[in-house]
C-alpha positions as a Python dict, from the first residue, in 0.01 Angstrom:
ca = {
    (1, 'X'): (0, 0, 0),
    (2, 'X'): (-52, -359, 61),
    (3, 'X'): (-87, -472, 421),
    (4, 'X'): (211, -647, 567),
    (5, 'X'): (150, -1016, 650),
    (6, 'X'): (227, -1146, 1020),
    (7, 'X'): (513, -1388, 961),
    (8, 'X'): (697, -1386, 1300),
    (9, 'X'): (659, -1260, 1647),
    (10, 'X'): (849, -1242, 1974),
    (11, 'X'): (737, -1236, 2337),
    (12, 'X'): (783, -901, 2480),
    (13, 'X'): (603, -909, 2828),
    (14, 'X'): (451, -1171, 3056),
    (15, 'X'): (87, -1146, 3151),
    (16, 'X'): (27, -1215, 3528),
    (17, 'X'): (-267, -1290, 3735),
    (18, 'X'): (-316, -956, 3926),
    (19, 'X'): (-397, -1141, 4253),
    (20, 'X'): (-162, -1451, 4239),
    (21, 'X'): (112, -1311, 4008),
    (22, 'X'): (92, -1653, 3821),
    (23, 'X'): (195, -1630, 3447),
    (24, 'X'): (-131, -1661, 3255),
    (25, 'X'): (4, -1553, 2909),
    (26, 'X'): (237, -1343, 2703),
    (27, 'X'): (230, -1037, 2490),
    (28, 'X'): (376, -1085, 2149),
    (29, 'X'): (485, -826, 1906),
    (30, 'X'): (445, -930, 1543),
    (31, 'X'): (685, -810, 1248),
    (32, 'X'): (394, -585, 1155),
    (33, 'X'): (406, -392, 1481),
    (34, 'X'): (82, -554, 1610),
    (35, 'X'): (90, -643, 1981),
    (36, 'X'): (-135, -933, 2067),
    (37, 'X'): (-183, -1147, 2378),
    (38, 'X'): (-132, -1535, 2380),
    (39, 'X'): (-312, -1689, 2671),
    (40, 'X'): (-216, -2019, 2843),
    (41, 'X'): (-561, -2144, 2936),
    (42, 'X'): (-805, -1881, 2797),
    (43, 'X'): (-853, -1513, 2832),
    (44, 'X'): (-834, -1357, 3170),
    (45, 'X'): (-959, -1019, 3298),
    (46, 'X'): (-787, -925, 3618),
    (47, 'X'): (-425, -912, 3482),
    (48, 'X'): (-114, -711, 3479),
    (49, 'X'): (178, -701, 3244),
    (50, 'X'): (540, -739, 3345),
}
């Protein structure tokens, strides 16, 4: 079975800094079912998803 190509995605959650609650990125769900983060200014470690 061929692997499905990532063609489109939609934002499903915001990624927030755990301390300040500032939006630092978004979680996107692709048409393949993959869920991947998109960071505003680089990857962060201490985060929560809303």
